[in-house]
Amino acid sequence: MTALRAHHRGGPEQLVVERAPVPAPAAGEVLVAVHAAAITFDELTWDETWTKDGVSRTPVIPSHEVSGVVREVPVGGADFAPGDEVYGLVPFDRDGGAAEFVCVPAADLAAKPSTVSHVVAAALPLAGLTALQALVDQAGVRAGESVLVHGGAGGVGALTVQLAAMLGARVTATVRSDAAELVRGHGADRVIDVRTETFDDAVYDVVIDCVGGETLDRSFPVLRRGGRLVTLSAPPPEGRADEYGVTATFFIVAPNRDQLRELAALVDGGRLRVDIAETFPLERGREAFESRGRPGRRPGKTVIVVRD
């Protein structure tokens, strides 16, 4: 098969398009013919991308959000049959979907949303699961609460804004672009362009931080006492939450079939919108990873198209 692989740890400069063996599914897995695979720019910096149990996994295949068609189902993958359209999140310590085929644990897949393309479906798993788990599993957001979402125009942030609004929260989002109208359309009551405004002039029940760095540090004072902060970039500074009388949580998204089904139903019901920044054919996969920060880049996820 054709695959995008890296033989040495590093950034996009390590990625090459080449021939690779078609993986063989083990019990409990299915072989998926990939139609589209979304990328996460930071995945090339994660230890899980390159090692498992301290042992190098190279050569590795990136892109862990996939949408495609089941090709082969061995014993233990009986939830699916060849020909089923599926989507899901491949565990980060396995080869991803920037290839013509990928093996995925059956439990980490769900039926693809039927009303959208494989490109749109591929952009949903990681961002959607992260947003849902941050809001519901980690922060326990309730109707009527005030929620501040940092990075509200990003792949995760845009879905977090939409899901928070569906939960009945009063949503404020920060952006660093001209995407204010887009984010308002996603359900934000207020959008703050941090290039010209500050987010320090209000108090919130919950902060979901998709940015990190200085933004994370400045988020503690804007929480009411007893408030909750969920950060997606790095663990919070030690002792900072106690200083302000809040809780602060860092977590790594996990595959979850029930939540994938929930997200698919929201998409098919027209309630959840997935923004696509740009698409690249598999042959230009390295360029896809290099496109971060490109001037004029649209909000949303970048997706590698493997099959039409």
PDB file of C-alpha atoms in Angstrom:
ATOM      1  CA  MET A   1       0.000   0.000   0.000  1.00  0.00           C
ATOM      2  CA  THR A   2       0.978   3.661  -0.215  1.00  0.00           C
ATOM      3  CA  ALA A   3       1.638   5.281   3.145  1.00  0.00           C
ATOM      4  CA  LEU A   4       3.051   8.438   4.696  1.00  0.00           C
ATOM      5  CA  ARG A   5       5.810   7.311   7.061  1.00  0.00           C
ATOM      6  CA  ALA A   6       8.664   8.616   9.199  1.00  0.00           C
ATOM      7  CA  HIS A   7      11.720   6.463   9.837  1.00  0.00           C
ATOM      8  CA  HIS A   8      13.286   8.862  12.349  1.00  0.00           C
ATOM      9  CA  ARG A   9      11.806  10.977  15.125  1.00  0.00           C
ATOM     10  CA  GLY A  10      11.323  14.605  14.196  1.00  0.00           C
ATOM     11  CA  GLY A  11       8.968  16.999  12.454  1.00  0.00           C
ATOM     12  CA  PRO A  12       7.333  17.040   9.025  1.00  0.00           C
ATOM     13  CA  GLU A  13      10.762  16.945   7.364  1.00  0.00           C
ATOM     14  CA  GLN A  14      10.945  13.255   8.322  1.00  0.00           C
ATOM     15  CA  LEU A  15       7.767  12.291   6.463  1.00  0.00           C
ATOM     16  CA  VAL A  16       8.007  10.412   3.152  1.00  0.00           C
ATOM     17  CA  VAL A  17       5.391   8.827   0.907  1.00  0.00           C
ATOM     18  CA  GLU A  18       6.428   5.253   0.128  1.00  0.00           C
ATOM     19  CA  ARG A  19       5.257   1.682  -0.247  1.00  0.00           C
ATOM     20  CA  ALA A  20       4.564  -0.202   2.985  1.00  0.00           C
ATOM     21  CA  PRO A  21       3.094  -3.587   3.965  1.00  0.00           C
ATOM     22  CA  VAL A  22      -0.676  -3.798   4.363  1.00  0.00           C
ATOM     23  CA  PRO A  23      -1.268  -4.445   8.081  1.00  0.00           C
ATOM     24  CA  ALA A  24      -2.985  -7.661   9.174  1.00  0.00           C
ATOM     25  CA  PRO A  25      -5.819  -7.249  11.691  1.00  0.00           C
ATOM     26  CA  ALA A  26      -5.591  -9.266  14.900  1.00  0.00           C
ATOM     27  CA  ALA A  27      -8.528 -10.569  16.907  1.00  0.00           C
ATOM     28  CA  GLY A  28     -10.730  -7.685  17.989  1.00  0.00           C
ATOM     29  CA  GLU A  29      -9.502  -5.440  15.169  1.00  0.00           C
ATOM     30  CA  VAL A  30     -10.787  -4.549  11.725  1.00  0.00           C
ATOM     31  CA  LEU A  31      -8.893  -3.599   8.584  1.00  0.00           C
ATOM     32  CA  VAL A  32     -10.198  -0.283   7.253  1.00  0.00           C
ATOM     33  CA  ALA A  33      -9.704   0.985   3.705  1.00  0.00           C
ATOM     34  CA  VAL A  34      -8.994   4.622   4.540  1.00  0.00           C
ATOM     35  CA  HIS A  35     -10.802   7.336   2.600  1.00  0.00           C
ATOM     36  CA  ALA A  36      -9.680  10.293   4.711  1.00  0.00           C
ATOM     37  CA  ALA A  37      -7.445  10.917   7.716  1.00  0.00           C
ATOM     38  CA  ALA A  38      -7.327  14.152   9.709  1.00  0.00           C
ATOM     39  CA  ILE A  39      -4.065  15.374  11.177  1.00  0.00           C
ATOM     40  CA  THR A  40      -3.160  16.899  14.505  1.00  0.00           C
ATOM     41  CA  PHE A  41      -0.117  19.106  14.044  1.00  0.00           C
ATOM     42  CA  ASP A  42       1.274  18.369  17.496  1.00  0.00           C
ATOM     43  CA  GLU A  43       1.177  14.582  17.107  1.00  0.00           C
ATOM     44  CA  LEU A  44       4.738  14.533  15.773  1.00  0.00           C
ATOM     45  CA  THR A  45       5.866  15.887  19.169  1.00  0.00           C
ATOM     46  CA  TRP A  46       4.153  13.178  21.252  1.00  0.00           C
ATOM     47  CA  ASP A  47       6.139  10.301  22.747  1.00  0.00           C
ATOM     48  CA  GLU A  48       3.253   7.937  21.947  1.00  0.00           C
ATOM     49  CA  THR A  49       3.701   8.643  18.259  1.00  0.00           C
ATOM     50  CA  TRP A  50       7.243   7.309  18.309  1.00  0.00           C
ATOM     51  CA  THR A  51       7.499   4.748  21.108  1.00  0.00           C
ATOM     52  CA  LYS A  52       5.528   2.066  22.904  1.00  0.00           C
ATOM     53  CA  ASP A  53       6.627   0.797  26.312  1.00  0.00           C
ATOM     54  CA  GLY A  54       9.897   2.657  25.809  1.00  0.00           C
ATOM     55  CA  VAL A  55      10.671   0.934  22.496  1.00  0.00           C
ATOM     56  CA  SER A  56      10.862   2.807  19.193  1.00  0.00           C
ATOM     57  CA  ARG A  57       7.941   2.142  16.816  1.00  0.00           C
ATOM     58  CA  THR A  58       9.628   3.570  13.706  1.00  0.00           C
ATOM     59  CA  PRO A  59       8.788   3.615  10.907  1.00  0.00           C
ATOM     60  CA  VAL A  60       5.513   5.225  11.994  1.00  0.00           C
ATOM     61  CA  ILE A  61       2.393   6.321  10.125  1.00  0.00           C
ATOM     62  CA  PRO A  62       0.694   9.497  11.470  1.00  0.00           C
ATOM     63  CA  SER A  63      -2.909  10.798  11.420  1.00  0.00           C
ATOM     64  CA  HIS A  64      -5.063   9.064  14.012  1.00  0.00           C
ATOM     65  CA  GLU A  65      -8.531  10.265  12.970  1.00  0.00           C
ATOM     66  CA  VAL A  66      -9.895   8.110  10.184  1.00  0.00           C
ATOM     67  CA  SER A  67     -12.972   7.567   8.076  1.00  0.00           C
ATOM     68  CA  GLY A  68     -13.287   4.716   5.629  1.00  0.00           C
ATOM     69  CA  VAL A  69     -14.810   1.363   4.754  1.00  0.00           C
ATOM     70  CA  VAL A  70     -14.299  -1.935   6.537  1.00  0.00           C
ATOM     71  CA  ARG A  71     -12.290  -4.298   4.329  1.00  0.00           C
ATOM     72  CA  GLU A  72     -11.610  -7.293   6.592  1.00  0.00           C
ATOM     73  CA  VAL A  73     -13.076  -8.516   9.885  1.00  0.00           C
ATOM     74  CA  PRO A  74     -11.265 -11.332  11.731  1.00  0.00           C
ATOM     75  CA  VAL A  75     -12.581 -13.177  14.781  1.00  0.00           C
ATOM     76  CA  GLY A  76     -13.636 -10.756  17.485  1.00  0.00           C
ATOM     77  CA  GLY A  77     -14.561  -7.867  15.201  1.00  0.00           C
ATOM     78  CA  ALA A  78     -18.082  -9.087  14.539  1.00  0.00           C
ATOM     79  CA  ASP A  79     -19.698  -5.707  15.318  1.00  0.00           C
ATOM     80  CA  PHE A  80     -18.813  -4.759  11.748  1.00  0.00           C
ATOM     81  CA  ALA A  81     -18.940  -6.368   8.330  1.00  0.00           C
ATOM     82  CA  PRO A  82     -16.961  -5.721   5.142  1.00  0.00           C
ATOM     83  CA  GLY A  83     -18.446  -2.713   3.378  1.00  0.00           C
ATOM     84  CA  ASP A  84     -19.517  -0.867   6.529  1.00  0.00           C
ATOM     85  CA  GLU A  85     -18.648   2.831   6.557  1.00  0.00           C
ATOM     86  CA  VAL A  86     -16.902   3.642   9.839  1.00  0.00           C
ATOM     87  CA  TYR A  87     -14.965   6.394  11.542  1.00  0.00           C
ATOM     88  CA  GLY A  88     -12.961   6.610  14.721  1.00  0.00           C
ATOM     89  CA  LEU A  89      -9.856   7.487  16.683  1.00  0.00           C
ATOM     90  CA  VAL A  90      -6.835   5.199  16.354  1.00  0.00           C
ATOM     91  CA  PRO A  91      -4.857   4.900  19.638  1.00  0.00           C
ATOM     92  CA  PHE A  92      -1.804   7.140  19.511  1.00  0.00           C
ATOM     93  CA  ASP A  93       0.718   4.340  20.084  1.00  0.00           C
ATOM     94  CA  ARG A  94      -0.367   2.590  16.874  1.00  0.00           C
ATOM     95  CA  ASP A  95       0.077   3.423  13.200  1.00  0.00           C
ATOM     96  CA  GLY A  96      -2.437   5.982  12.026  1.00  0.00           C
ATOM     97  CA  GLY A  97      -4.535   6.492   8.944  1.00  0.00           C
ATOM     98  CA  ALA A  98      -2.239   8.327   6.518  1.00  0.00           C
ATOM     99  CA  ALA A  99      -2.147   5.184   4.407  1.00  0.00           C
ATOM    100  CA  GLU A 100      -4.416   3.173   2.153  1.00  0.00           C
ATOM    101  CA  PHE A 101      -5.217   0.747   4.989  1.00  0.00           C
ATOM    102  CA  VAL A 102      -5.141   0.833   8.781  1.00  0.00           C
ATOM    103  CA  CYS A 103      -5.911  -1.707  11.515  1.00  0.00           C
ATOM    104  CA  VAL A 104      -8.128  -0.328  14.271  1.00  0.00           C
ATOM    105  CA  PRO A 105      -9.546  -1.966  17.411  1.00  0.00           C
ATOM    106  CA  ALA A 106     -13.215  -2.551  16.649  1.00  0.00           C
ATOM    107  CA  ALA A 107     -14.172  -0.967  19.977  1.00  0.00           C
ATOM    108  CA  ASP A 108     -12.634   2.340  18.842  1.00  0.00           C
ATOM    109  CA  LEU A 109     -14.837   2.640  15.741  1.00  0.00           C
ATOM    110  CA  ALA A 110     -18.456   3.611  15.141  1.00  0.00           C
ATOM    111  CA  ALA A 111     -20.707   3.951  12.135  1.00  0.00           C
ATOM    112  CA  LYS A 112     -19.711   7.005  10.102  1.00  0.00           C
ATOM    113  CA  PRO A 113     -22.134   9.962  10.137  1.00  0.00           C
ATOM    114  CA  SER A 114     -24.297   9.262   7.106  1.00  0.00           C
ATOM    115  CA  THR A 115     -24.979  12.852   6.019  1.00  0.00           C
ATOM    116  CA  VAL A 116     -21.390  14.022   5.533  1.00  0.00           C
ATOM    117  CA  SER A 117     -18.369  13.038   3.466  1.00  0.00           C
ATOM    118  CA  HIS A 118     -15.459  10.933   4.659  1.00  0.00           C
ATOM    119  CA  VAL A 119     -13.405  14.148   4.802  1.00  0.00           C
ATOM    120  CA  VAL A 120     -15.788  15.734   7.290  1.00  0.00           C
ATOM    121  CA  ALA A 121     -16.184  12.505   9.267  1.00  0.00           C
ATOM    122  CA  ALA A 122     -12.405  12.123   9.581  1.00  0.00           C
ATOM    123  CA  ALA A 123     -12.155  15.590  11.131  1.00  0.00           C
ATOM    124  CA  LEU A 124     -14.578  14.740  13.941  1.00  0.00           C
ATOM    125  CA  PRO A 125     -13.182  11.959  16.210  1.00  0.00           C
ATOM    126  CA  LEU A 126     -10.243  13.527  18.070  1.00  0.00           C
ATOM    127  CA  ALA A 127     -11.613  17.051  18.240  1.00  0.00           C
ATOM    128  CA  GLY A 128     -15.158  15.919  19.010  1.00  0.00           C
ATOM    129  CA  LEU A 129     -14.179  13.383  21.656  1.00  0.00           C
ATOM    130  CA  THR A 130     -11.779  15.876  23.263  1.00  0.00           C
ATOM    131  CA  ALA A 131     -14.468  18.558  23.430  1.00  0.00           C
ATOM    132  CA  LEU A 132     -17.122  16.193  24.762  1.00  0.00           C
ATOM    133  CA  GLN A 133     -14.849  14.601  27.348  1.00  0.00           C
ATOM    134  CA  ALA A 134     -13.534  17.999  28.487  1.00  0.00           C
ATOM    135  CA  LEU A 135     -17.002  19.468  28.956  1.00  0.00           C
ATOM    136  CA  VAL A 136     -18.907  16.461  30.295  1.00  0.00           C
ATOM    137  CA  ASP A 137     -16.465  13.967  31.784  1.00  0.00           C
ATOM    138  CA  GLN A 138     -13.910  16.414  33.188  1.00  0.00           C
ATOM    139  CA  ALA A 139     -15.690  19.735  33.839  1.00  0.00           C
ATOM    140  CA  GLY A 140     -19.241  18.476  34.332  1.00  0.00           C
ATOM    141  CA  VAL A 141     -20.704  21.583  32.695  1.00  0.00           C
ATOM    142  CA  ARG A 142     -24.312  22.321  33.626  1.00  0.00           C
ATOM    143  CA  ALA A 143     -26.987  24.466  31.992  1.00  0.00           C
ATOM    144  CA  GLY A 144     -26.721  28.124  32.940  1.00  0.00           C
ATOM    145  CA  GLU A 145     -23.029  28.039  33.789  1.00  0.00           C
ATOM    146  CA  SER A 146     -20.556  30.426  32.188  1.00  0.00           C
ATOM    147  CA  VAL A 147     -17.853  28.752  30.098  1.00  0.00           C
ATOM    148  CA  LEU A 148     -14.761  30.369  28.608  1.00  0.00           C
ATOM    149  CA  VAL A 149     -13.238  28.467  25.660  1.00  0.00           C
ATOM    150  CA  HIS A 150      -9.720  29.484  24.664  1.00  0.00           C
ATOM    151  CA  GLY A 151      -8.938  28.915  21.000  1.00  0.00           C
ATOM    152  CA  GLY A 152     -12.576  28.876  19.963  1.00  0.00           C
ATOM    153  CA  ALA A 153     -11.823  28.828  16.233  1.00  0.00           C
ATOM    154  CA  GLY A 154      -9.515  25.803  16.337  1.00  0.00           C
ATOM    155  CA  GLY A 155     -10.427  22.227  15.548  1.00  0.00           C
ATOM    156  CA  VAL A 156     -11.148  21.344  19.174  1.00  0.00           C
ATOM    157  CA  GLY A 157     -12.263  24.793  20.238  1.00  0.00           C
ATOM    158  CA  ALA A 158     -14.964  25.152  17.599  1.00  0.00           C
ATOM    159  CA  LEU A 159     -16.594  21.884  18.641  1.00  0.00           C
ATOM    160  CA  THR A 160     -16.207  22.784  22.328  1.00  0.00           C
ATOM    161  CA  VAL A 161     -18.095  26.028  21.729  1.00  0.00           C
ATOM    162  CA  GLN A 162     -20.912  24.194  19.948  1.00  0.00           C
ATOM    163  CA  LEU A 163     -21.228  21.420  22.529  1.00  0.00           C
ATOM    164  CA  ALA A 164     -21.076  23.861  25.461  1.00  0.00           C
ATOM    165  CA  ALA A 165     -23.916  25.850  23.920  1.00  0.00           C
ATOM    166  CA  MET A 166     -25.921  22.631  23.463  1.00  0.00           C
ATOM    167  CA  LEU A 167     -25.432  21.905  27.168  1.00  0.00           C
ATOM    168  CA  GLY A 168     -27.086  25.234  27.930  1.00  0.00           C
ATOM    169  CA  ALA A 169     -23.960  27.098  28.983  1.00  0.00           C
ATOM    170  CA  ARG A 170     -23.305  30.792  28.411  1.00  0.00           C
ATOM    171  CA  VAL A 171     -20.255  30.613  26.179  1.00  0.00           C
ATOM    172  CA  THR A 172     -17.428  33.084  25.708  1.00  0.00           C
ATOM    173  CA  ALA A 173     -14.658  32.174  23.260  1.00  0.00           C
ATOM    174  CA  THR A 174     -11.265  33.671  22.566  1.00  0.00           C
ATOM    175  CA  VAL A 175      -9.790  33.765  19.058  1.00  0.00           C
ATOM    176  CA  ARG A 176      -6.597  35.067  17.488  1.00  0.00           C
ATOM    177  CA  SER A 177      -7.933  35.565  13.974  1.00  0.00           C
ATOM    178  CA  ASP A 178     -10.781  37.083  12.000  1.00  0.00           C
ATOM    179  CA  ALA A 179     -13.077  34.148  12.841  1.00  0.00           C
ATOM    180  CA  ALA A 180     -15.353  35.973  15.281  1.00  0.00           C
ATOM    181  CA  GLU A 181     -18.485  35.665  13.147  1.00  0.00           C
ATOM    182  CA  LEU A 182     -17.847  31.971  12.545  1.00  0.00           C
ATOM    183  CA  VAL A 183     -17.508  31.320  16.268  1.00  0.00           C
ATOM    184  CA  ARG A 184     -20.638  33.337  17.062  1.00  0.00           C
ATOM    185  CA  GLY A 185     -22.425  31.147  14.544  1.00  0.00           C
ATOM    186  CA  HIS A 186     -21.281  28.147  16.549  1.00  0.00           C
ATOM    187  CA  GLY A 187     -23.175  29.455  19.583  1.00  0.00           C
ATOM    188  CA  ALA A 188     -20.762  31.743  21.437  1.00  0.00           C
ATOM    189  CA  ASP A 189     -22.511  34.596  23.228  1.00  0.00           C
ATOM    190  CA  ARG A 190     -19.303  36.626  23.205  1.00  0.00           C
ATOM    191  CA  VAL A 191     -16.128  36.344  21.124  1.00  0.00           C
ATOM    192  CA  ILE A 192     -12.902  38.009  22.286  1.00  0.00           C
ATOM    193  CA  ASP A 193     -10.170  38.675  19.735  1.00  0.00           C
ATOM    194  CA  VAL A 194      -7.118  38.546  21.994  1.00  0.00           C
ATOM    195  CA  ARG A 195      -5.115  40.602  19.498  1.00  0.00           C
ATOM    196  CA  THR A 196      -7.106  43.671  20.563  1.00  0.00           C
ATOM    197  CA  GLU A 197      -9.112  42.688  23.679  1.00  0.00           C
ATOM    198  CA  THR A 198      -8.531  41.030  27.038  1.00  0.00           C
ATOM    199  CA  PHE A 199     -10.416  38.100  28.557  1.00  0.00           C
ATOM    200  CA  ASP A 200      -9.556  39.162  32.128  1.00  0.00           C
ATOM    201  CA  ASP A 201     -12.614  41.385  32.623  1.00  0.00           C
ATOM    202  CA  ALA A 202     -15.103  38.668  33.635  1.00  0.00           C
ATOM    203  CA  VAL A 203     -15.450  35.654  35.939  1.00  0.00           C
ATOM    204  CA  TYR A 204     -16.406  32.177  34.757  1.00  0.00           C
ATOM    205  CA  ASP A 205     -17.547  28.867  36.180  1.00  0.00           C
ATOM    206  CA  VAL A 206     -15.495  26.810  33.724  1.00  0.00           C
ATOM    207  CA  VAL A 207     -12.485  27.424  31.487  1.00  0.00           C
ATOM    208  CA  ILE A 208     -11.574  25.009  28.692  1.00  0.00           C
ATOM    209  CA  ASP A 209      -8.050  25.877  27.568  1.00  0.00           C
ATOM    210  CA  CYS A 210      -7.070  24.729  24.074  1.00  0.00           C
ATOM    211  CA  VAL A 211      -4.092  27.130  23.902  1.00  0.00           C
ATOM    212  CA  GLY A 212      -1.800  26.708  26.917  1.00  0.00           C
ATOM    213  CA  GLY A 213       1.255  28.764  27.870  1.00  0.00           C
ATOM    214  CA  GLU A 214       0.552  32.260  29.173  1.00  0.00           C
ATOM    215  CA  THR A 215      -3.144  31.834  28.393  1.00  0.00           C
ATOM    216  CA  LEU A 216      -3.328  28.915  30.827  1.00  0.00           C
ATOM    217  CA  ASP A 217      -1.573  30.880  33.568  1.00  0.00           C
ATOM    218  CA  ARG A 218      -3.897  33.869  33.119  1.00  0.00           C
ATOM    219  CA  SER A 219      -6.979  31.649  33.287  1.00  0.00           C
ATOM    220  CA  PHE A 220      -6.826  30.922  37.016  1.00  0.00           C
ATOM    221  CA  PRO A 221      -7.766  34.455  38.171  1.00  0.00           C
ATOM    222  CA  VAL A 222     -10.863  34.560  35.910  1.00  0.00           C
ATOM    223  CA  LEU A 223     -12.442  31.524  37.590  1.00  0.00           C
ATOM    224  CA  ARG A 224     -14.836  31.915  40.482  1.00  0.00           C
ATOM    225  CA  ARG A 225     -13.854  30.051  43.649  1.00  0.00           C
ATOM    226  CA  GLY A 226     -14.872  26.436  43.164  1.00  0.00           C
ATOM    227  CA  GLY A 227     -14.621  26.816  39.393  1.00  0.00           C
ATOM    228  CA  ARG A 228     -13.139  24.215  37.080  1.00  0.00           C
ATOM    229  CA  LEU A 229     -10.331  24.532  34.566  1.00  0.00           C
ATOM    230  CA  VAL A 230      -9.606  21.846  31.975  1.00  0.00           C
ATOM    231  CA  THR A 231      -6.389  22.240  30.033  1.00  0.00           C
ATOM    232  CA  LEU A 232      -5.602  20.255  26.900  1.00  0.00           C
ATOM    233  CA  SER A 233      -2.030  21.371  26.203  1.00  0.00           C
ATOM    234  CA  ALA A 234      -0.051  20.483  29.338  1.00  0.00           C
ATOM    235  CA  PRO A 235      -0.587  19.770  33.049  1.00  0.00           C
ATOM    236  CA  PRO A 236      -1.401  22.897  35.088  1.00  0.00           C
ATOM    237  CA  PRO A 237       1.346  24.469  37.215  1.00  0.00           C
ATOM    238  CA  GLU A 238       1.607  22.740  40.581  1.00  0.00           C
ATOM    239  CA  GLY A 239      -0.170  24.581  43.395  1.00  0.00           C
ATOM    240  CA  ARG A 240      -1.831  27.126  41.121  1.00  0.00           C
ATOM    241  CA  ALA A 241      -5.337  25.669  41.506  1.00  0.00           C
ATOM    242  CA  ASP A 242      -5.102  25.617  45.322  1.00  0.00           C
ATOM    243  CA  GLU A 243      -3.936  29.227  45.288  1.00  0.00           C
ATOM    244  CA  TYR A 244      -7.199  30.289  43.631  1.00  0.00           C
ATOM    245  CA  GLY A 245      -9.544  27.733  45.208  1.00  0.00           C
ATOM    246  CA  VAL A 246     -10.378  25.991  41.934  1.00  0.00           C
ATOM    247  CA  THR A 247      -9.814  22.603  40.352  1.00  0.00           C
ATOM    248  CA  ALA A 248      -7.518  22.177  37.351  1.00  0.00           C
ATOM    249  CA  THR A 249      -7.372  19.060  35.199  1.00  0.00           C
ATOM    250  CA  PHE A 250      -5.241  17.905  32.315  1.00  0.00           C
ATOM    251  CA  PHE A 251      -6.322  14.824  30.366  1.00  0.00           C
ATOM    252  CA  ILE A 252      -5.580  12.959  27.169  1.00  0.00           C
ATOM    253  CA  VAL A 253      -8.525  12.066  24.965  1.00  0.00           C
ATOM    254  CA  ALA A 254      -9.453   8.386  24.763  1.00  0.00           C
ATOM    255  CA  PRO A 255     -11.394   6.496  22.073  1.00  0.00           C
ATOM    256  CA  ASN A 256     -15.021   5.944  23.086  1.00  0.00           C
ATOM    257  CA  ARG A 257     -17.549   4.256  20.797  1.00  0.00           C
ATOM    258  CA  ASP A 258     -20.648   5.507  22.631  1.00  0.00           C
ATOM    259  CA  GLN A 259     -19.423   9.092  22.384  1.00  0.00           C
ATOM    260  CA  LEU A 260     -18.533   8.624  18.708  1.00  0.00           C
ATOM    261  CA  ARG A 261     -22.129   7.500  18.148  1.00  0.00           C
ATOM    262  CA  GLU A 262     -23.379  10.560  20.045  1.00  0.00           C
ATOM    263  CA  LEU A 263     -21.247  12.892  17.947  1.00  0.00           C
ATOM    264  CA  ALA A 264     -22.360  11.213  14.707  1.00  0.00           C
ATOM    265  CA  ALA A 265     -26.006  11.644  15.704  1.00  0.00           C
ATOM    266  CA  LEU A 266     -25.446  15.349  16.361  1.00  0.00           C
ATOM    267  CA  VAL A 267     -23.830  15.778  12.948  1.00  0.00           C
ATOM    268  CA  ASP A 268     -26.569  13.837  11.169  1.00  0.00           C
ATOM    269  CA  GLY A 269     -29.182  15.882  13.040  1.00  0.00           C
ATOM    270  CA  GLY A 270     -27.660  19.103  11.749  1.00  0.00           C
ATOM    271  CA  ARG A 271     -26.743  20.289  15.245  1.00  0.00           C
ATOM    272  CA  LEU A 272     -22.946  19.946  15.066  1.00  0.00           C
ATOM    273  CA  ARG A 273     -20.804  21.484  12.353  1.00  0.00           C
ATOM    274  CA  VAL A 274     -17.265  20.371  11.523  1.00  0.00           C
ATOM    275  CA  ASP A 275     -15.037  22.971   9.877  1.00  0.00           C
ATOM    276  CA  ILE A 276     -12.416  21.903   7.320  1.00  0.00           C
ATOM    277  CA  ALA A 277      -9.406  24.178   6.878  1.00  0.00           C
ATOM    278  CA  GLU A 278      -7.777  22.420   3.935  1.00  0.00           C
ATOM    279  CA  THR A 279      -7.410  19.032   2.268  1.00  0.00           C
ATOM    280  CA  PHE A 280      -4.334  17.390   0.750  1.00  0.00           C
ATOM    281  CA  PRO A 281      -3.983  14.159  -1.246  1.00  0.00           C
ATOM    282  CA  LEU A 282      -1.930  11.440   0.416  1.00  0.00           C
ATOM    283  CA  GLU A 283       0.943  12.136  -1.973  1.00  0.00           C
ATOM    284  CA  ARG A 284       1.217  15.617  -0.400  1.00  0.00           C
ATOM    285  CA  GLY A 285       0.907  14.404   3.178  1.00  0.00           C
ATOM    286  CA  ARG A 286       4.147  16.018   4.268  1.00  0.00           C
ATOM    287  CA  GLU A 287       2.893  19.349   2.929  1.00  0.00           C
ATOM    288  CA  ALA A 288      -0.266  18.906   5.002  1.00  0.00           C
ATOM    289  CA  PHE A 289       1.820  18.711   8.170  1.00  0.00           C
ATOM    290  CA  GLU A 290       3.883  21.698   7.042  1.00  0.00           C
ATOM    291  CA  SER A 291       0.793  23.867   6.494  1.00  0.00           C
ATOM    292  CA  ARG A 292       0.444  24.908  10.132  1.00  0.00           C
ATOM    293  CA  GLY A 293       0.653  28.673  10.489  1.00  0.00           C
ATOM    294  CA  ARG A 294       0.355  29.268   6.764  1.00  0.00           C
ATOM    295  CA  PRO A 295      -0.902  32.837   6.140  1.00  0.00           C
ATOM    296  CA  GLY A 296      -4.610  32.906   5.366  1.00  0.00           C
ATOM    297  CA  ARG A 297      -5.225  29.397   6.689  1.00  0.00           C
ATOM    298  CA  ARG A 298      -8.925  28.881   7.359  1.00  0.00           C
ATOM    299  CA  PRO A 299     -10.250  27.693  10.744  1.00  0.00           C
ATOM    300  CA  GLY A 300     -10.810  23.979  11.180  1.00  0.00           C
ATOM    301  CA  LYS A 301      -9.043  20.671  10.661  1.00  0.00           C
ATOM    302  CA  THR A 302      -6.578  19.709   7.951  1.00  0.00           C
ATOM    303  CA  VAL A 303      -7.422  16.407   6.268  1.00  0.00           C
ATOM    304  CA  ILE A 304      -5.448  13.997   4.083  1.00  0.00           C
ATOM    305  CA  VAL A 305      -7.593  12.495   1.315  1.00  0.00           C
ATOM    306  CA  VAL A 306      -6.562   8.895   0.591  1.00  0.00           C
ATOM    307  CA  ARG A 307      -9.449   7.746  -1.627  1.00  0.00           C
ATOM    308  CA  ASP A 308     -12.138   9.749  -3.385  1.00  0.00           C
TER     309      ASP A 308
END
